[in-house]
Amino acid sequence: NWVLKQDEVNYWKGILKQGVFDVASHSHTHSFWGITDEAESGYYLDSGNNLHEYSFEAGRITEEVAGSREILKMAFPDQDVLMMIKPGFGRVSDENGTKGMTQISDKAYEIIANNYIGMRDTGGGVTAIPIENYYKINSYNVKYKNTASDWQAAVNSAINQNGMLVFLFHTIIEENPETNPESLTANMTETDAFFEWLGEKNDDGTIWNTFLEDAVLYATEYAETKLDAKDFGDKIELVLTNSLDKKIYNHP
């Protein structure tokens, strides 16, 4: 029984009109969603390694994954909502709190793949183009201890590798000496300097700074499209063809 808060929807519609953001799914509740999509119960560790017992009705993963896209499309009909941004929640455990078990199951990946063209994962590094795994796209997890030079070095690495770099800026705050250097906050002064530098790189054509959705659309079309050239003497005719779904893969 989803009820949209229209004042909040209108606020974000105003933000989206500026053209600097698009919308992706981050799950319905940003909480642990189980592993089978069937009725199940068990244990999981949250992000703070606290042990919890759970019991879910069937369809929990579908609601978290597909239901969130349905809500977002309802609120923002002009948005395609083609990307899933992996939420950070707990991992499956046992009653002893065993660490290192599954966070996103094979069944969850299957449901994600049926509803989205890709997913931003966590873990740093440059993603190769064409993308090897569209559902495990790396992201640079920005932390408070980082500086503009750190982020610039990461971008330069992507440039040198002709690859794709996704930044995960979680929160940007004013400088606070008491802030945990490992926290997922970025210093405002450093981000200002970095974004200015990034804008210059984008303006001179060194990089393409874009929405993740568009980057994935382009990368897929790049990998799947065939170019045929016919020489007619006085002209050369170029034809681009692919078997992709044109309703989705229509990036210029």
Short mmCIF file of C-alpha atoms in Angstrom, two decimals:
data_model
loop_
_atom_site.label_atom_id
_atom_site.label_comp_id
_atom_site.label_asym_id
_atom_site.label_seq_id
_atom_site.Cartn_x
_atom_site.Cartn_y
_atom_site.Cartn_z
CA ASN A 1 0.00 0.00 0.00
CA TRP A 2 2.55 2.52 -1.16
CA VAL A 3 1.61 6.15 -0.63
CA LEU A 4 3.85 8.78 -2.17
CA LYS A 5 4.57 11.95 -0.19
CA GLN A 6 3.73 14.38 -2.97
CA ASP A 7 5.53 17.35 -1.42
CA GLU A 8 8.76 15.35 -1.33
CA VAL A 9 8.19 14.04 -4.86
CA ASN A 10 7.69 17.60 -6.11
CA TYR A 11 10.86 18.74 -4.33
CA TRP A 12 12.94 16.05 -6.04
CA LYS A 13 11.29 16.69 -9.40
CA GLY A 14 12.60 20.24 -9.09
CA ILE A 15 16.10 18.90 -8.39
CA LEU A 16 15.94 16.51 -11.35
CA LYS A 17 14.94 19.34 -13.71
CA GLN A 18 18.41 20.82 -13.17
CA GLY A 19 19.81 17.90 -15.16
CA VAL A 20 22.67 17.01 -12.82
CA PHE A 21 21.09 13.92 -11.24
CA ASP A 22 19.18 10.88 -12.38
CA VAL A 23 17.35 8.23 -10.38
CA ALA A 24 18.45 4.68 -9.58
CA SER A 25 17.14 2.08 -7.15
CA HIS A 26 18.81 1.59 -3.77
CA SER A 27 16.25 -1.08 -2.71
CA HIS A 28 12.88 -0.55 -1.03
CA THR A 29 13.86 -0.43 2.65
CA HIS A 30 17.69 -0.59 2.59
CA SER A 31 17.53 -3.56 4.96
CA PHE A 32 18.43 -7.24 4.79
CA TRP A 33 16.17 -9.04 2.29
CA GLY A 34 17.01 -12.72 2.66
CA ILE A 35 18.44 -15.13 0.09
CA THR A 36 15.69 -17.24 -1.52
CA ASP A 37 12.63 -15.01 -2.20
CA GLU A 38 10.63 -17.85 -0.66
CA ALA A 39 9.24 -17.83 2.87
CA GLU A 40 12.38 -18.22 4.99
CA SER A 41 13.90 -17.61 8.37
CA GLY A 42 17.42 -17.54 9.75
CA TYR A 43 20.10 -15.22 11.03
CA TYR A 44 22.07 -12.31 9.65
CA LEU A 45 24.79 -9.90 10.77
CA ASP A 46 24.10 -6.21 10.21
CA SER A 47 26.81 -3.79 9.03
CA GLY A 48 27.92 -3.41 12.64
CA ASN A 49 28.27 -7.20 13.03
CA ASN A 50 25.26 -7.42 15.35
CA LEU A 51 23.42 -10.74 15.09
CA HIS A 52 19.70 -10.72 14.23
CA GLU A 53 17.12 -13.42 13.70
CA TYR A 54 14.72 -12.93 10.76
CA SER A 55 11.55 -14.41 9.32
CA PHE A 56 10.28 -13.27 5.91
CA GLU A 57 7.22 -14.02 3.82
CA ALA A 58 7.73 -15.08 0.20
CA GLY A 59 8.51 -12.30 -2.27
CA ARG A 60 10.72 -10.18 -0.01
CA ILE A 61 13.59 -9.86 -2.53
CA THR A 62 11.16 -9.09 -5.36
CA GLU A 63 9.62 -6.29 -3.33
CA GLU A 64 13.02 -4.85 -2.41
CA VAL A 65 14.38 -5.03 -5.95
CA ALA A 66 11.47 -4.78 -8.40
CA GLY A 67 9.08 -2.99 -6.03
CA SER A 68 11.52 -0.14 -5.49
CA ARG A 69 11.74 0.47 -9.24
CA GLU A 70 7.95 0.43 -9.48
CA ILE A 71 7.70 3.10 -6.78
CA LEU A 72 10.37 5.29 -8.37
CA LYS A 73 8.78 5.03 -11.81
CA MET A 74 5.46 5.96 -10.21
CA ALA A 75 6.99 9.04 -8.60
CA PHE A 76 9.25 10.06 -11.50
CA PRO A 77 7.72 8.82 -14.78
CA ASP A 78 10.33 10.68 -16.84
CA GLN A 79 13.12 8.60 -15.29
CA ASP A 80 14.08 5.21 -16.74
CA VAL A 81 15.47 3.83 -13.41
CA LEU A 82 17.63 1.23 -15.14
CA MET A 83 20.40 0.87 -12.53
CA MET A 84 20.46 -0.79 -9.13
CA ILE A 85 22.78 0.77 -6.53
CA LYS A 86 23.64 -2.01 -4.11
CA PRO A 87 22.51 -1.19 -0.57
CA GLY A 88 24.91 -1.83 2.29
CA PHE A 89 23.21 -4.21 4.68
CA GLY A 90 24.04 -7.36 6.58
CA ARG A 91 25.20 -10.80 5.55
CA VAL A 92 23.61 -14.18 6.07
CA SER A 93 24.97 -15.84 9.17
CA ASP A 94 24.21 -18.72 11.47
CA GLU A 95 23.13 -18.69 15.09
CA ASN A 96 26.78 -18.31 16.12
CA GLY A 97 27.27 -15.10 14.14
CA THR A 98 29.68 -16.59 11.60
CA LYS A 99 31.10 -13.86 9.36
CA GLY A 100 31.82 -13.86 5.66
CA MET A 101 28.63 -15.48 4.40
CA THR A 102 26.43 -14.37 1.49
CA GLN A 103 25.17 -10.79 1.25
CA ILE A 104 23.46 -10.94 -2.13
CA SER A 105 22.45 -14.43 -3.24
CA ASP A 106 22.29 -15.95 -6.71
CA LYS A 107 18.50 -15.62 -6.57
CA ALA A 108 18.80 -11.92 -5.74
CA TYR A 109 21.20 -11.39 -8.66
CA GLU A 110 18.69 -13.14 -10.93
CA ILE A 111 15.88 -10.80 -9.84
CA ILE A 112 18.15 -7.75 -10.17
CA ALA A 113 19.16 -8.81 -13.70
CA ASN A 114 15.49 -9.20 -14.67
CA ASN A 115 14.75 -5.61 -13.65
CA TYR A 116 17.92 -3.58 -14.29
CA ILE A 117 20.69 -3.32 -16.86
CA GLY A 118 23.41 -3.23 -14.20
CA MET A 119 24.33 -2.73 -10.56
CA ARG A 120 26.90 -0.58 -8.84
CA ASP A 121 28.76 -2.72 -6.33
CA THR A 122 31.27 -1.58 -3.72
CA GLY A 123 35.02 -2.09 -3.74
CA GLY A 124 37.48 0.18 -5.48
CA GLY A 125 39.18 -0.03 -8.84
CA VAL A 126 38.70 0.95 -12.44
CA THR A 127 36.08 -0.98 -14.39
CA ALA A 128 37.19 -2.16 -17.83
CA ILE A 129 35.33 -1.10 -20.96
CA PRO A 130 33.57 -3.16 -22.27
CA ILE A 131 32.27 -4.06 -18.82
CA GLU A 132 33.01 -7.65 -17.79
CA ASN A 133 30.23 -7.96 -15.21
CA TYR A 134 27.43 -5.40 -15.39
CA TYR A 135 26.19 -6.41 -11.94
CA LYS A 136 29.48 -5.97 -10.09
CA ILE A 137 30.58 -2.51 -11.21
CA ASN A 138 33.29 -1.22 -8.89
CA SER A 139 32.97 2.04 -7.01
CA TYR A 140 35.52 4.22 -5.23
CA ASN A 141 34.19 4.40 -1.66
CA VAL A 142 35.04 7.96 -0.59
CA LYS A 143 36.15 8.45 3.04
CA TYR A 144 36.88 11.46 5.19
CA LYS A 145 40.66 10.96 5.12
CA ASN A 146 40.73 11.26 1.30
CA THR A 147 41.97 14.42 -0.39
CA ALA A 148 41.33 15.93 -3.81
CA SER A 149 44.70 14.60 -4.98
CA ASP A 150 43.64 11.04 -4.08
CA TRP A 151 40.53 11.33 -6.25
CA GLN A 152 42.46 12.99 -9.07
CA ALA A 153 44.93 10.11 -9.07
CA ALA A 154 42.05 7.65 -9.34
CA VAL A 155 40.61 9.54 -12.32
CA ASN A 156 44.01 9.64 -14.02
CA SER A 157 44.26 5.89 -13.54
CA ALA A 158 40.93 5.46 -15.31
CA ILE A 159 42.09 7.75 -18.13
CA ASN A 160 45.30 5.73 -18.58
CA GLN A 161 43.33 2.48 -18.71
CA ASN A 162 40.53 3.81 -20.95
CA GLY A 163 38.19 2.56 -18.24
CA MET A 164 35.25 3.66 -16.13
CA LEU A 165 35.44 4.99 -12.58
CA VAL A 166 32.40 5.28 -10.30
CA PHE A 167 32.68 7.46 -7.21
CA LEU A 168 30.59 6.74 -4.13
CA PHE A 169 30.26 10.10 -2.35
CA HIS A 170 28.05 9.28 0.62
CA THR A 171 28.03 12.54 2.63
CA ILE A 172 29.90 15.84 2.24
CA ILE A 173 30.49 17.86 5.42
CA GLU A 174 32.37 20.87 6.71
CA GLU A 175 35.78 20.05 8.17
CA ASN A 176 35.58 18.54 11.66
CA PRO A 177 38.84 17.36 13.31
CA GLU A 178 36.91 14.92 15.50
CA THR A 179 35.40 13.04 12.58
CA ASN A 180 36.48 9.41 12.19
CA PRO A 181 38.93 9.37 9.24
CA GLU A 182 37.43 6.05 8.10
CA SER A 183 33.86 7.36 8.03
CA LEU A 184 31.94 7.65 4.76
CA THR A 185 32.05 11.42 4.80
CA ALA A 186 34.03 13.68 2.50
CA ASN A 187 35.58 17.01 3.38
CA MET A 188 33.79 19.90 1.66
CA THR A 189 36.95 21.86 0.85
CA GLU A 190 38.55 18.82 -0.77
CA THR A 191 35.42 17.95 -2.74
CA ASP A 192 35.08 21.53 -3.99
CA ALA A 193 38.62 21.41 -5.34
CA PHE A 194 38.11 17.99 -6.88
CA PHE A 195 34.80 18.80 -8.55
CA GLU A 196 36.29 21.96 -10.07
CA TRP A 197 39.20 19.92 -11.46
CA LEU A 198 36.82 17.23 -12.70
CA GLY A 199 34.70 19.85 -14.46
CA GLU A 200 37.76 21.14 -16.30
CA LYS A 201 38.62 17.60 -17.42
CA ASN A 202 35.08 17.11 -18.63
CA ASP A 203 34.98 20.44 -20.46
CA ASP A 204 38.21 19.82 -22.37
CA GLY A 205 37.07 16.34 -23.43
CA THR A 206 39.63 14.37 -21.42
CA ILE A 207 36.85 12.48 -19.64
CA TRP A 208 33.14 11.88 -20.05
CA ASN A 209 31.47 12.70 -16.74
CA THR A 210 27.96 11.28 -16.91
CA PHE A 211 25.24 9.31 -15.17
CA LEU A 212 26.08 5.68 -14.44
CA GLU A 213 22.99 4.64 -16.38
CA ASP A 214 24.23 6.40 -19.53
CA ALA A 215 27.74 5.00 -19.12
CA VAL A 216 26.36 1.46 -18.94
CA LEU A 217 24.07 2.01 -21.93
CA TYR A 218 26.98 3.35 -23.98
CA ALA A 219 29.34 0.56 -22.89
CA THR A 220 26.80 -2.11 -23.81
CA GLU A 221 26.09 -0.60 -27.21
CA TYR A 222 29.84 -0.18 -27.80
CA ALA A 223 30.41 -3.88 -27.11
CA GLU A 224 27.39 -5.21 -29.00
CA THR A 225 27.24 -2.97 -32.08
CA LYS A 226 28.78 -3.95 -35.42
CA LEU A 227 30.09 -1.34 -37.84
CA ASP A 228 29.94 -2.08 -41.57
CA ALA A 229 31.59 0.21 -44.10
CA LYS A 230 30.86 0.15 -47.84
CA ASP A 231 33.10 2.06 -50.23
CA PHE A 232 31.20 3.47 -53.25
CA GLY A 233 34.19 5.36 -54.64
CA ASP A 234 32.79 8.84 -54.17
CA LYS A 235 31.42 8.06 -50.71
CA ILE A 236 31.68 5.62 -47.84
CA GLU A 237 28.47 4.39 -46.25
CA LEU A 238 28.58 3.41 -42.56
CA VAL A 239 25.94 1.17 -40.99
CA LEU A 240 25.66 0.45 -37.26
CA THR A 241 23.70 -2.64 -36.26
CA ASN A 242 23.00 -4.58 -33.08
CA SER A 243 20.37 -6.91 -31.66
CA LEU A 244 19.78 -4.94 -28.46
CA ASP A 245 16.34 -3.86 -27.26
CA LYS A 246 15.97 -0.43 -28.89
CA LYS A 247 13.47 0.66 -26.24
CA ILE A 248 16.25 0.45 -23.66
CA TYR A 249 19.52 0.74 -25.54
CA ASN A 250 18.90 4.00 -27.35
CA HIS A 251 21.83 6.09 -26.14
CA PRO A 252 23.32 8.14 -28.98
#
